[in-house]
Short mmCIF file of C-alpha atoms in Angstrom, two decimals:
data_model
loop_
_atom_site.label_atom_id
_atom_site.label_comp_id
_atom_site.label_asym_id
_atom_site.label_seq_id
_atom_site.Cartn_x
_atom_site.Cartn_y
_atom_site.Cartn_z
CA UNK A 1 8.79 31.90 30.01
CA UNK A 2 10.82 31.32 26.90
CA UNK A 3 10.45 27.41 27.61
CA UNK A 4 6.63 28.12 27.73
CA UNK A 5 6.82 29.89 24.53
CA UNK A 6 8.87 27.25 22.87
CA UNK A 7 6.57 24.27 24.06
CA UNK A 8 3.47 26.31 22.52
CA UNK A 9 5.49 26.90 19.32
CA UNK A 10 6.46 23.01 19.25
CA UNK A 11 2.65 22.51 19.67
CA UNK A 12 1.57 24.71 16.85
CA UNK A 13 4.25 23.08 14.76
CA UNK A 14 3.08 19.63 15.42
CA UNK A 15 -0.42 20.76 14.62
CA UNK A 16 0.67 22.28 11.43
CA UNK A 17 2.46 19.23 10.38
CA UNK A 18 -0.40 17.02 11.27
CA UNK A 19 -2.71 19.26 9.25
CA UNK A 20 -0.07 19.11 6.38
CA UNK A 21 0.01 15.43 6.43
CA UNK A 22 -3.86 14.79 6.55
CA UNK A 23 -4.15 16.91 3.03
CA UNK A 24 -3.77 15.22 -0.01
CA UNK A 25 -0.48 16.46 -0.95
CA UNK A 26 -0.34 14.97 -4.52
CA UNK A 27 -3.32 17.05 -5.61
CA UNK A 28 -1.60 19.23 -7.99
CA UNK A 29 -4.63 21.86 -7.10
CA UNK A 30 -3.83 25.21 -5.72
CA UNK A 31 -0.62 25.24 -7.69
CA UNK A 32 -2.18 25.46 -11.02
CA UNK A 33 -0.78 27.96 -13.52
CA UNK A 34 -2.53 31.42 -13.89
CA UNK A 35 -3.66 32.97 -17.20
CA UNK A 36 -4.70 29.88 -19.35
CA UNK A 37 -7.96 28.68 -20.24
CA UNK A 38 -8.59 24.93 -20.93
CA UNK A 39 -11.00 23.68 -23.37
CA UNK A 40 -12.53 20.22 -22.86
CA UNK A 41 -13.05 18.83 -26.52
CA UNK A 42 -14.95 15.93 -28.33
CA UNK A 43 -15.20 14.56 -31.54
CA UNK A 44 -17.47 16.81 -34.12
CA UNK A 45 -19.60 13.70 -34.78
CA UNK A 46 -20.28 13.41 -30.72
CA UNK A 47 -23.80 14.70 -30.37
CA UNK A 48 -23.19 15.92 -26.83
CA UNK A 49 -22.96 19.73 -26.80
CA UNK A 50 -22.25 20.98 -23.36
CA UNK A 51 -20.75 19.31 -20.11
CA UNK A 52 -20.08 20.59 -16.73
CA UNK A 53 -16.69 20.24 -14.93
CA UNK A 54 -18.47 17.32 -12.64
CA UNK A 55 -19.68 15.49 -15.89
CA UNK A 56 -16.26 15.94 -17.63
CA UNK A 57 -14.75 14.26 -14.53
CA UNK A 58 -16.91 11.15 -14.67
CA UNK A 59 -16.72 10.83 -18.43
CA UNK A 60 -12.82 11.19 -18.20
CA UNK A 61 -12.82 8.79 -15.26
CA UNK A 62 -15.07 6.49 -17.22
CA UNK A 63 -17.13 6.18 -13.87
CA UNK A 64 -20.34 4.34 -13.26
CA UNK A 65 -22.58 4.76 -16.44
CA UNK A 66 -20.18 7.07 -18.11
CA UNK A 67 -18.25 4.46 -20.16
CA UNK A 68 -20.05 5.15 -23.00
CA UNK A 69 -21.62 8.44 -24.40
CA UNK A 70 -25.19 8.53 -23.71
CA UNK A 71 -25.76 10.24 -27.06
CA UNK A 72 -23.75 8.29 -29.42
CA UNK A 73 -22.96 4.99 -27.23
CA UNK A 74 -19.54 5.15 -28.39
CA UNK A 75 -16.83 4.25 -25.84
CA UNK A 76 -15.39 7.09 -24.05
CA UNK A 77 -11.71 7.31 -24.55
CA UNK A 78 -10.02 9.65 -22.45
CA UNK A 79 -6.89 11.38 -23.46
CA UNK A 80 -4.02 12.55 -21.26
CA UNK A 81 -0.71 14.24 -21.80
CA UNK A 82 2.37 12.54 -21.42
CA UNK A 83 4.32 15.13 -19.39
CA UNK A 84 3.79 17.62 -16.82
CA UNK A 85 2.54 20.94 -18.57
CA UNK A 86 0.33 23.79 -17.40
CA UNK A 87 -3.01 22.25 -19.34
CA UNK A 88 -2.34 18.82 -17.22
CA UNK A 89 -1.84 20.58 -14.08
CA UNK A 90 -5.00 22.67 -14.61
CA UNK A 91 -7.12 19.81 -15.59
CA UNK A 92 -6.07 17.72 -12.78
CA UNK A 93 -6.64 20.34 -10.30
CA UNK A 94 -9.65 22.11 -11.47
CA UNK A 95 -11.54 19.12 -13.01
CA UNK A 96 -10.48 15.85 -11.70
CA UNK A 97 -9.35 17.38 -8.05
CA UNK A 98 -6.93 14.38 -7.91
CA UNK A 99 -3.16 13.80 -8.07
CA UNK A 100 -1.23 12.19 -10.88
CA UNK A 101 -0.35 9.24 -8.84
CA UNK A 102 -4.11 8.67 -7.64
CA UNK A 103 -5.22 8.80 -11.35
CA UNK A 104 -2.47 6.35 -12.47
CA UNK A 105 -3.49 3.99 -9.45
CA UNK A 106 -7.27 4.39 -10.48
CA UNK A 107 -6.80 3.34 -14.28
CA UNK A 108 -4.09 0.61 -13.11
CA UNK A 109 -6.85 -0.90 -10.91
CA UNK A 110 -9.70 -0.55 -13.48
CA UNK A 111 -7.34 -2.29 -16.07
CA UNK A 112 -6.39 -5.18 -13.72
CA UNK A 113 -9.86 -5.50 -12.42
CA UNK A 114 -11.97 -5.30 -15.90
CA UNK A 115 -9.30 -5.21 -18.68
CA UNK A 116 -10.25 -1.33 -19.18
CA UNK A 117 -7.66 0.49 -21.18
CA UNK A 118 -5.93 3.43 -19.13
CA UNK A 119 -6.14 6.82 -21.08
CA UNK A 120 -3.91 7.34 -24.30
CA UNK A 121 -1.16 9.75 -23.42
CA UNK A 122 -0.26 12.09 -25.85
CA UNK A 123 2.81 14.91 -26.25
CA UNK A 124 1.02 18.01 -27.54
CA UNK A 125 -2.32 19.82 -27.82
CA UNK A 126 -2.09 19.21 -31.61
CA UNK A 127 -1.87 15.84 -30.96
CA UNK A 128 -4.53 15.50 -28.79
CA UNK A 129 -6.94 17.59 -31.41
CA UNK A 130 -5.69 15.19 -33.98
CA UNK A 131 -6.77 12.11 -31.92
CA UNK A 132 -10.13 13.58 -30.95
CA UNK A 133 -10.77 14.62 -34.49
CA UNK A 134 -10.54 11.16 -35.80
CA UNK A 135 -12.05 8.87 -32.71
CA UNK A 136 -15.83 9.36 -32.09
CA UNK A 137 -15.64 8.62 -28.34
CA UNK A 138 -12.47 10.49 -27.50
CA UNK A 139 -12.65 13.34 -24.83
CA UNK A 140 -9.44 15.57 -24.24
CA UNK A 141 -8.22 18.81 -22.80
CA UNK A 142 -6.12 21.52 -24.48
CA UNK A 143 -5.34 24.98 -24.02
CA UNK A 144 -8.04 27.00 -25.70
CA UNK A 145 -5.54 29.23 -27.43
CA UNK A 146 -4.61 26.06 -29.46
CA UNK A 147 -7.98 26.15 -31.08
CA UNK A 148 -7.36 28.32 -33.79
CA UNK A 149 -7.59 27.80 -37.79
CA UNK A 150 -8.12 24.21 -39.02
CA UNK A 151 -7.40 22.81 -35.35
CA UNK A 152 -10.32 25.06 -34.07
CA UNK A 153 -12.80 23.67 -36.73
CA UNK A 154 -11.58 19.94 -36.17
CA UNK A 155 -13.14 19.27 -33.05
CA UNK A 156 -16.02 20.84 -30.65
CA UNK A 157 -15.53 22.66 -27.30
CA UNK A 158 -17.96 21.42 -24.62
CA UNK A 159 -16.42 22.92 -21.77
CA UNK A 160 -14.14 25.71 -20.72
CA UNK A 161 -12.24 25.59 -17.74
CA UNK A 162 -10.75 29.09 -16.61
CA UNK A 163 -8.54 29.85 -13.52
CA UNK B 1 13.46 -36.87 -20.49
CA UNK B 2 10.32 -34.56 -20.80
CA UNK B 3 7.96 -35.15 -17.76
CA UNK B 4 4.62 -34.57 -18.09
CA UNK B 5 5.01 -31.72 -15.87
CA UNK B 6 7.58 -30.06 -18.08
CA UNK B 7 5.40 -30.78 -21.00
CA UNK B 8 2.53 -29.13 -19.55
CA UNK B 9 4.71 -25.98 -18.62
CA UNK B 10 5.97 -26.03 -22.25
CA UNK B 11 2.39 -26.01 -23.44
CA UNK B 12 1.44 -23.21 -21.32
CA UNK B 13 4.78 -21.26 -22.36
CA UNK B 14 3.72 -21.82 -25.96
CA UNK B 15 0.15 -20.70 -25.06
CA UNK B 16 1.64 -17.39 -23.23
CA UNK B 17 3.52 -16.64 -26.40
CA UNK B 18 0.56 -17.22 -28.44
CA UNK B 19 -1.43 -14.87 -26.20
CA UNK B 20 1.24 -12.16 -26.67
CA UNK B 21 1.48 -12.90 -30.46
CA UNK B 22 -2.49 -12.72 -30.36
CA UNK B 23 -2.51 -9.24 -28.69
CA UNK B 24 0.29 -7.87 -30.83
CA UNK B 25 -1.46 -9.10 -34.04
CA UNK B 26 -4.37 -6.70 -33.65
CA UNK B 27 -1.76 -3.70 -33.90
CA UNK B 28 -3.76 -1.88 -31.26
CA UNK B 29 -2.09 1.25 -29.99
CA UNK B 30 -3.92 0.56 -26.66
CA UNK B 31 -2.57 -3.10 -26.01
CA UNK B 32 -0.88 -3.05 -22.74
CA UNK B 33 1.45 -5.40 -21.11
CA UNK B 34 2.39 -4.88 -17.56
CA UNK B 35 4.38 -7.10 -15.01
CA UNK B 36 3.58 -7.29 -11.35
CA UNK B 37 5.94 -8.48 -8.62
CA UNK B 38 6.18 -8.25 -4.83
CA UNK B 39 9.27 -9.66 -3.08
CA UNK B 40 9.53 -9.19 0.80
CA UNK B 41 10.89 -10.20 4.02
CA UNK B 42 9.21 -12.00 7.01
CA UNK B 43 10.31 -12.48 10.44
CA UNK B 44 8.26 -14.77 12.94
CA UNK B 45 8.73 -15.96 16.46
CA UNK B 46 6.79 -19.00 17.56
CA UNK B 47 7.02 -19.27 21.17
CA UNK B 48 4.78 -22.07 21.48
CA UNK B 49 6.80 -23.99 18.87
CA UNK B 50 10.12 -22.60 20.34
CA UNK B 51 11.27 -21.52 16.85
CA UNK B 52 11.92 -18.32 15.07
CA UNK B 53 11.58 -17.78 11.11
CA UNK B 54 13.45 -15.24 8.96
CA UNK B 55 12.32 -15.74 5.34
CA UNK B 56 12.73 -13.60 2.04
CA UNK B 57 9.81 -14.09 -0.21
CA UNK B 58 10.71 -13.88 -4.06
CA UNK B 59 6.97 -13.97 -5.00
CA UNK B 60 5.97 -14.27 -8.57
CA UNK B 61 6.56 -12.48 -11.60
CA UNK B 62 3.08 -12.04 -13.22
CA UNK B 63 2.68 -10.83 -16.73
CA UNK B 64 -0.73 -9.04 -17.51
CA UNK B 65 -1.82 -8.10 -20.97
CA UNK B 66 -4.99 -6.50 -22.27
CA UNK B 67 -6.20 -4.89 -25.32
CA UNK B 68 -9.17 -3.04 -26.23
CA UNK B 69 -9.93 -4.71 -29.69
CA UNK B 70 -12.83 -2.41 -30.67
CA UNK B 71 -15.74 -0.61 -28.93
CA UNK B 72 -17.28 -3.74 -27.64
CA UNK B 73 -14.43 -6.41 -27.50
CA UNK B 74 -11.68 -6.52 -24.88
CA UNK B 75 -9.06 -9.51 -23.92
CA UNK B 76 -7.09 -10.01 -21.06
CA UNK B 77 -4.35 -12.56 -20.21
CA UNK B 78 -2.47 -12.97 -17.07
CA UNK B 79 0.39 -15.47 -16.50
CA UNK B 80 2.25 -16.50 -13.40
CA UNK B 81 6.01 -17.35 -13.36
CA UNK B 82 7.33 -18.59 -10.14
CA UNK B 83 9.72 -20.96 -8.28
CA UNK B 84 8.33 -23.96 -6.35
CA UNK B 85 10.95 -25.06 -3.96
CA UNK B 86 9.91 -28.68 -4.49
CA UNK B 87 9.13 -28.89 -8.15
CA UNK B 88 11.29 -25.96 -9.56
CA UNK B 89 9.92 -23.32 -12.07
CA UNK B 90 6.29 -23.22 -12.81
CA UNK B 91 4.15 -21.30 -15.30
CA UNK B 92 0.26 -20.79 -14.38
CA UNK B 93 -2.41 -19.20 -16.52
CA UNK B 94 -4.38 -17.31 -14.08
CA UNK B 95 -6.75 -15.64 -16.43
CA UNK B 96 -7.35 -15.42 -20.33
CA UNK B 97 -10.80 -14.16 -21.45
CA UNK B 98 -12.50 -12.27 -23.98
CA UNK B 99 -15.29 -9.84 -22.97
CA UNK B 100 -17.91 -8.34 -25.37
CA UNK B 101 -19.47 -5.52 -23.93
CA UNK B 102 -23.20 -5.22 -25.40
CA UNK B 103 -24.71 -2.79 -23.25
CA UNK B 104 -24.48 -1.74 -19.52
CA UNK B 105 -27.26 -4.53 -18.63
CA UNK B 106 -25.40 -7.37 -20.51
CA UNK B 107 -21.74 -8.13 -21.24
CA UNK B 108 -20.34 -11.66 -21.95
CA UNK B 109 -16.94 -12.92 -21.05
CA UNK B 110 -15.71 -16.17 -21.94
CA UNK B 111 -12.40 -18.08 -20.91
CA UNK B 112 -10.60 -18.40 -17.64
CA UNK B 113 -11.51 -15.63 -15.12
CA UNK B 114 -11.80 -14.94 -11.46
CA UNK B 115 -15.01 -16.21 -9.97
CA UNK B 116 -17.38 -13.42 -8.75
CA UNK B 117 -17.36 -14.10 -4.86
CA UNK B 118 -16.97 -10.88 -2.77
CA UNK B 119 -14.86 -7.89 -3.58
CA UNK B 120 -11.29 -9.01 -2.89
CA UNK B 121 -11.03 -12.14 -5.29
CA UNK B 122 -12.24 -9.93 -8.17
CA UNK B 123 -10.25 -7.13 -7.62
CA UNK B 124 -6.75 -7.92 -6.23
CA UNK B 125 -5.02 -11.32 -6.59
CA UNK B 126 -1.64 -10.94 -8.20
CA UNK B 127 -1.74 -7.18 -8.58
CA UNK B 128 -0.24 -6.68 -5.04
CA UNK B 129 0.75 -2.94 -5.89
CA UNK B 130 -3.28 -2.54 -5.96
CA UNK B 131 -4.05 -4.60 -2.77
CA UNK B 132 -4.10 -2.62 0.39
CA UNK B 133 -2.22 -5.14 2.60
CA UNK B 134 0.63 -7.64 2.22
CA UNK B 135 -1.13 -11.20 2.06
CA UNK B 136 -3.97 -12.51 0.25
CA UNK B 137 -6.62 -13.57 2.69
CA UNK B 138 -6.41 -17.42 3.72
CA UNK B 139 -9.99 -18.15 2.56
CA UNK B 140 -9.11 -16.91 -0.90
CA UNK B 141 -5.74 -19.02 -1.51
CA UNK B 142 -6.10 -20.35 -4.91
CA UNK B 143 -7.19 -24.20 -4.93
CA UNK B 144 -3.81 -25.09 -6.94
CA UNK B 145 -2.07 -23.89 -3.86
CA UNK B 146 -3.97 -26.02 -1.69
CA UNK B 147 -6.83 -23.20 -0.87
CA UNK B 148 -10.36 -24.17 -0.18
CA UNK B 149 -12.83 -22.57 -2.39
CA UNK B 150 -12.54 -22.14 -5.99
CA UNK B 151 -11.34 -18.34 -6.94
CA UNK B 152 -11.21 -18.63 -10.66
CA UNK B 153 -12.85 -20.88 -13.22
CA UNK B 154 -13.01 -21.65 -16.88
CA UNK B 155 -16.54 -20.75 -18.30
CA UNK B 156 -19.04 -18.30 -19.77
CA UNK B 157 -19.81 -14.97 -17.33
CA UNK B 158 -22.75 -12.71 -18.01
CA UNK B 159 -22.71 -9.42 -16.19
CA UNK B 160 -24.54 -6.23 -15.97
CA UNK B 161 -23.74 -3.03 -14.17
CA UNK B 162 -25.11 0.46 -13.51
CA UNK B 163 -28.64 -0.71 -13.42
CA UNK B 164 -31.14 1.79 -12.00
CA UNK B 165 -30.18 4.77 -9.86
CA UNK B 166 -28.91 2.37 -7.39
CA UNK B 167 -26.39 1.29 -9.49
CA UNK B 168 -27.38 -2.71 -9.12
CA UNK B 169 -24.92 -5.00 -10.70
CA UNK B 170 -24.84 -8.71 -11.25
CA UNK B 171 -22.54 -11.50 -12.55
CA UNK B 172 -23.47 -15.11 -13.30
CA UNK B 173 -20.90 -17.56 -14.15
CA UNK B 174 -21.18 -20.90 -15.65
CA UNK B 175 -17.94 -22.90 -14.96
CA UNK B 176 -16.18 -25.98 -14.83
CA UNK B 177 -16.25 -25.99 -11.14
CA UNK B 178 -13.76 -27.43 -8.71
CA UNK B 179 -14.26 -31.06 -10.03
CA UNK B 180 -12.97 -29.93 -13.20
CA UNK B 181 -10.22 -27.61 -11.90
CA UNK B 182 -7.45 -29.22 -13.88
CA UNK B 183 -8.53 -26.99 -16.73
CA UNK B 184 -6.32 -27.00 -19.68
CA UNK B 185 -4.31 -29.77 -18.33
CA UNK B 186 -6.79 -31.77 -16.72
CA UNK B 187 -7.30 -35.32 -17.70
CA UNK B 188 -10.59 -35.93 -19.27
CA UNK B 189 -11.47 -39.25 -17.48
CA UNK B 190 -11.29 -37.43 -13.92
CA UNK B 191 -13.15 -34.62 -14.60
CA UNK B 192 -16.60 -33.87 -13.05
CA UNK B 193 -19.96 -34.57 -14.57
CA UNK B 194 -21.83 -31.32 -13.74
CA UNK B 195 -21.11 -27.61 -14.22
CA UNK B 196 -20.93 -25.14 -11.41
CA UNK B 197 -23.00 -21.92 -10.85
CA UNK B 198 -22.07 -18.71 -9.51
CA UNK B 199 -24.17 -15.79 -9.04
CA UNK B 200 -23.34 -12.14 -7.40
CA UNK B 201 -25.74 -9.56 -6.83
CA UNK B 202 -24.98 -6.11 -5.62
CA UNK B 203 -25.23 -2.26 -5.37
CA UNK B 204 -22.99 0.53 -5.48
CA UNK B 205 -25.26 3.15 -4.07
CA UNK B 206 -22.48 5.92 -4.04
CA UNK B 207 -19.06 6.04 -5.82
CA UNK B 208 -16.84 3.28 -4.38
CA UNK B 209 -19.23 1.69 -1.82
CA UNK B 210 -20.24 -1.81 -2.82
CA UNK B 211 -22.36 -4.23 -1.19
CA UNK B 212 -22.91 -7.79 -2.80
CA UNK B 213 -23.94 -11.38 -1.87
CA UNK B 214 -22.63 -14.13 -4.16
CA UNK B 215 -23.43 -17.91 -4.00
CA UNK B 216 -21.77 -20.78 -5.89
CA UNK B 217 -23.21 -24.22 -6.44
CA UNK B 218 -21.27 -27.05 -7.39
CA UNK B 219 -22.30 -30.81 -7.46
CA UNK B 220 -19.67 -33.50 -6.98
CA UNK B 221 -20.40 -36.87 -7.77
CA UNK B 222 -19.02 -39.65 -5.88
CA UNK B 223 -15.22 -40.01 -7.14
CA UNK B 224 -14.79 -36.44 -8.48
CA UNK B 225 -11.32 -35.22 -8.36
CA UNK B 226 -10.66 -31.88 -6.34
CA UNK B 227 -7.97 -29.64 -5.64
CA UNK B 228 -6.53 -32.43 -3.48
CA UNK B 229 -5.72 -34.91 -6.56
CA UNK B 230 -5.06 -37.85 -4.13
CA UNK B 231 -8.28 -37.28 -2.22
CA UNK B 232 -11.36 -37.91 -4.65
CA UNK B 233 -14.67 -37.28 -2.85
CA UNK B 234 -16.05 -40.44 -1.09
CA UNK B 235 -19.74 -39.95 -1.82
CA UNK B 236 -21.98 -37.40 -3.52
CA UNK B 237 -21.30 -33.97 -2.26
CA UNK B 238 -22.95 -30.65 -2.84
CA UNK B 239 -20.44 -27.88 -2.46
CA UNK B 240 -21.66 -24.36 -1.98
CA UNK B 241 -20.24 -21.08 -1.37
CA UNK B 242 -22.29 -18.22 0.27
CA UNK B 243 -20.32 -14.82 0.41
CA UNK B 244 -21.11 -11.52 1.73
CA UNK B 245 -19.22 -8.24 1.13
CA UNK B 246 -19.02 -4.79 1.99
CA UNK B 247 -16.43 -2.56 0.53
CA UNK B 248 -15.65 1.01 0.55
CA UNK B 249 -12.57 1.86 -1.84
CA UNK B 250 -12.53 5.12 -3.50
CA UNK B 251 -9.57 7.10 -5.08
CA UNK B 252 -11.39 10.23 -3.63
CA UNK B 253 -12.12 9.14 -0.18
CA UNK B 254 -9.70 8.73 2.64
CA UNK B 255 -11.31 5.93 4.77
CA UNK B 256 -11.07 2.62 3.09
CA UNK B 257 -12.87 -0.52 4.28
CA UNK B 258 -13.65 -4.19 3.21
CA UNK B 259 -15.27 -6.78 5.41
CA UNK B 260 -16.15 -10.06 3.66
CA UNK B 261 -17.65 -13.26 5.11
CA UNK B 262 -17.49 -16.82 3.51
CA UNK B 263 -19.31 -19.88 4.12
CA UNK B 264 -17.98 -22.91 2.21
CA UNK B 265 -20.19 -26.08 2.82
CA UNK B 266 -19.78 -29.57 1.62
CA UNK B 267 -23.17 -31.65 2.19
CA UNK B 268 -22.70 -35.34 2.17
CA UNK B 269 -25.65 -37.65 1.79
CA UNK B 270 -24.58 -39.75 4.77
CA UNK B 271 -22.63 -37.64 7.19
CA UNK B 272 -24.60 -34.10 6.68
CA UNK B 273 -23.28 -30.87 6.23
CA UNK B 274 -19.53 -29.67 7.11
CA UNK B 275 -18.87 -26.00 7.18
CA UNK B 276 -15.60 -23.89 6.54
CA UNK B 277 -16.14 -20.30 7.86
CA UNK B 278 -13.84 -17.54 6.79
CA UNK B 279 -13.79 -13.81 7.45
CA UNK B 280 -11.83 -10.66 6.50
CA UNK B 281 -11.94 -7.03 7.73
CA UNK B 282 -9.62 -4.39 6.48
CA UNK B 283 -9.72 -0.72 7.46
CA UNK B 284 -7.36 2.05 6.31
CA UNK B 285 -7.15 5.76 6.64
CA UNK B 286 -5.24 7.89 3.90
CA UNK B 287 -3.24 10.16 6.15
CA UNK B 288 -1.74 11.51 3.06
CA UNK B 289 -1.85 10.64 -0.50
CA UNK B 290 1.03 8.30 -0.07
CA UNK B 291 0.97 6.95 3.68
CA UNK B 292 -2.14 4.69 4.90
CA UNK B 293 -2.00 3.03 8.09
CA UNK B 294 -4.24 0.10 8.35
CA UNK B 295 -5.59 -2.82 10.14
CA UNK B 296 -6.22 -6.24 8.64
CA UNK B 297 -7.85 -9.27 10.48
CA UNK B 298 -8.82 -12.61 9.10
CA UNK B 299 -10.04 -15.91 10.46
CA UNK B 300 -10.70 -19.48 9.27
CA UNK B 301 -12.66 -21.89 11.09
CA UNK B 302 -12.62 -25.71 10.09
CA UNK B 303 -15.22 -28.02 10.56
CA UNK B 304 -14.19 -31.34 12.17
CA UNK B 305 -14.09 -34.40 10.42
CA UNK B 306 -14.66 -33.09 6.92
CA UNK B 307 -13.33 -36.03 4.57
CA UNK B 308 -13.04 -33.53 1.64
CA UNK B 309 -9.75 -32.38 3.19
CA UNK B 310 -7.03 -34.79 3.35
CA UNK B 311 -4.98 -35.03 6.86
CA UNK B 312 -2.16 -33.25 5.53
CA UNK B 313 -2.25 -30.46 2.93
CA UNK B 314 0.06 -31.61 0.34
CA UNK B 315 0.78 -28.00 -0.88
CA UNK B 316 1.75 -26.55 2.58
CA UNK B 317 2.68 -29.84 4.32
CA UNK B 318 0.44 -28.65 7.32
CA UNK B 319 -2.62 -29.73 8.82
CA UNK B 320 -5.92 -27.97 7.93
CA UNK B 321 -6.39 -26.05 11.11
CA UNK B 322 -8.43 -22.97 12.04
CA UNK B 323 -6.82 -19.85 12.54
CA UNK B 324 -6.90 -16.21 13.37
CA UNK B 325 -4.70 -13.21 12.26
CA UNK B 326 -4.19 -9.82 13.61
CA UNK B 327 -2.01 -7.22 11.34
CA UNK B 328 -1.33 -3.83 11.81
CA UNK B 329 0.22 -2.16 8.91
CA UNK B 330 1.64 0.85 7.23
CA UNK B 331 1.56 1.33 3.39
CA UNK B 332 3.56 3.87 1.54
CA UNK B 333 2.76 4.64 -2.04
CA UNK B 334 6.08 5.97 -3.60
CA UNK B 335 4.08 6.05 -6.94
CA UNK B 336 1.17 4.42 -8.56
CA UNK B 337 3.70 1.61 -9.51
CA UNK B 338 5.79 1.33 -6.63
CA UNK B 339 4.43 0.55 -3.10
CA UNK B 340 5.91 -0.50 0.38
CA UNK B 341 4.10 -2.27 2.94
CA UNK B 342 5.09 -3.38 6.55
CA UNK B 343 3.00 -5.30 8.97
CA UNK B 344 3.30 -6.33 12.67
CA UNK B 345 1.37 -9.67 12.74
CA UNK B 346 -0.03 -11.93 15.02
CA UNK B 347 -1.03 -15.36 14.05
CA UNK B 348 -2.82 -18.00 15.87
CA UNK B 349 -3.08 -21.64 14.40
CA UNK B 350 -4.85 -24.35 16.31
CA UNK B 351 -2.33 -27.15 17.15
CA UNK B 352 0.70 -24.68 16.57
CA UNK B 353 -0.18 -21.76 18.92
CA UNK B 354 0.76 -17.99 18.46
CA UNK B 355 3.46 -16.76 16.26
CA UNK B 356 4.16 -13.10 16.24
CA UNK B 357 6.34 -11.26 13.40
CA UNK B 358 6.86 -8.75 11.01
CA UNK B 359 6.19 -8.77 7.42
CA UNK B 360 7.48 -6.49 4.65
CA UNK B 361 6.86 -6.18 0.90
CA UNK B 362 7.67 -4.28 -2.11
CA UNK B 363 5.11 -4.59 -4.83
CA UNK B 364 5.74 -2.96 -8.18
CA UNK B 365 4.46 -2.86 -11.75
CA UNK B 366 6.40 -2.23 -14.79
#
C-alpha cells in the first residue's frame, strides 16, 4: 500500500516536473512587484496619443511595420533599464510577456541579421525621461510616480500598466 | 619577404581598422561592437574506413560592428579571424555594407552582404550563438571554403518589407557574381564579364513564419574564374540557383522549424545542364526557455561529370560527393550570449560510407 502510494507520488512529481519544464521559466511574469504603476512614455512631439499594451509591445520590439512611428515616421527607439528593477520586471511580465534572455537574444538576432541597434539601456527613471524628451522616436517605461514636476511635463504618457 | 597573401591580409587588417575608426568616428551612442566565437569538440567513428577521429575545433573569432548613423542610415561590418592549418592565420571580410532605409517598401544596401537566398543564409552564418544547430548546412558552405553556391556578394541590394497585410517582402541584389568572387583581392583580368542577379520574394503572414522563393542568375563566359581558382569554366555556362524556404522561428513560440531546398544548376552549351541539389530540415521544441531538443537533417546530391567541380576540392582535399547527415541535438541557452550544443550525428558520404559520432559546441558572444 505504502509502495503503491510512493509510486503514485513519484508519478505526480514527474508530471509536475514535466509541466514545470515545459513552461517558459525565464518569463519574469507572475513575480511582478505589487503596488507600482508603469507609465509608457513618448516624446512630446510624437503625435501618437494612446497605445494599448499589445501596440506598446510591437513598437518596443520593433516588429513588422512598427519600426517607425506611423504618425511621425521617426525611427522607433526602445529604451530598457540596465539592471533588474521593479519597473523592468513589470514591463517584461505584463507588456512583453517574455524573459530577459529571450529579449536579449531577439535583439541580438535582429542586430546580426539587419544591423538594427538593440535598445539603449539606462540606469534610472530620470535618465529614461531625459532621453525620451530629447529623442522624437524614443519609447520608454518608467514608474508613474516619477512623472512629477518638470519631469512630468517633459514627456507624454500613452499607456499605464497597473498590477 | 611579404607574400601576396600576407600583403592582402595586411590590406584587410588595415581595412578592419578603418571600419572600426569609421564607426567610432561617428561618435554614435548606439555603435555596437561584438565578437562571436564557437569552439567545439567532435568524435567520429567510420566503420567503413576503419578510422576514428577525435577533433577539437577552434572556430573563428568574428568581429561584428554596427552603427545607426541616423534615422535612415545604418552600417555593418563583419570580419572573420581564423587559423588555416595549411596557410596560417587568415582574415576575411565577411560583410561590410551601408543601408539606407527610405521607407518600408524600399531600402538600399551597398557593399558586401549575404546573398538573399533562403532563410538560413541571411540569418545565421558566423553568429553561431544565434544558429539553432552546430554546423552550417553543407549546401551553404562559403565559396571561399570550397562551397558550391555563392552565399555572399558585393553589390547593390534593393529591398522592401511589410507590404500589404500578408507582409510581403522582397530583395533584389545586383552583384559581381561567382565569376568575380575575388572581390577586394581579385585580379581584374580574371574577373567575369557580367553581373549576377538575385531575387527573393516572400511573405510573413504571421510573426515568425516566413515563406520565400529565391533565384540567382549568373552568366559565366568561357574562361571565367570560379571559386576553384585552378579550374576556370571550359565553355559558356549559365549558373542558376533556385531556393525554396519555409521557416518558423519566433521568440514567443515553442515550435521551431526551417526547411529549405536549393537547386544549383550549371547549363553548358554542349553538355547540357548539370544540377546539384541540396536541402535541410531543422525542427526544434523549446521544452523550457533554456533547453531545446532538435533534429537537423541535410543532404547534398551531386551531378555526375560536372566539369565545374575539380576532381578534388582543394579546400577540403576531398572528392565532391553526395552526402546525407542526420543529427539529433540538444541546445542549452545559459544566457543570450552563451549557448551549449551537443549532437549525435550520422553522416553518409558516397565513396566513404557511414560515420557516426558526437559533435559539441560552445557558442558565445561578448
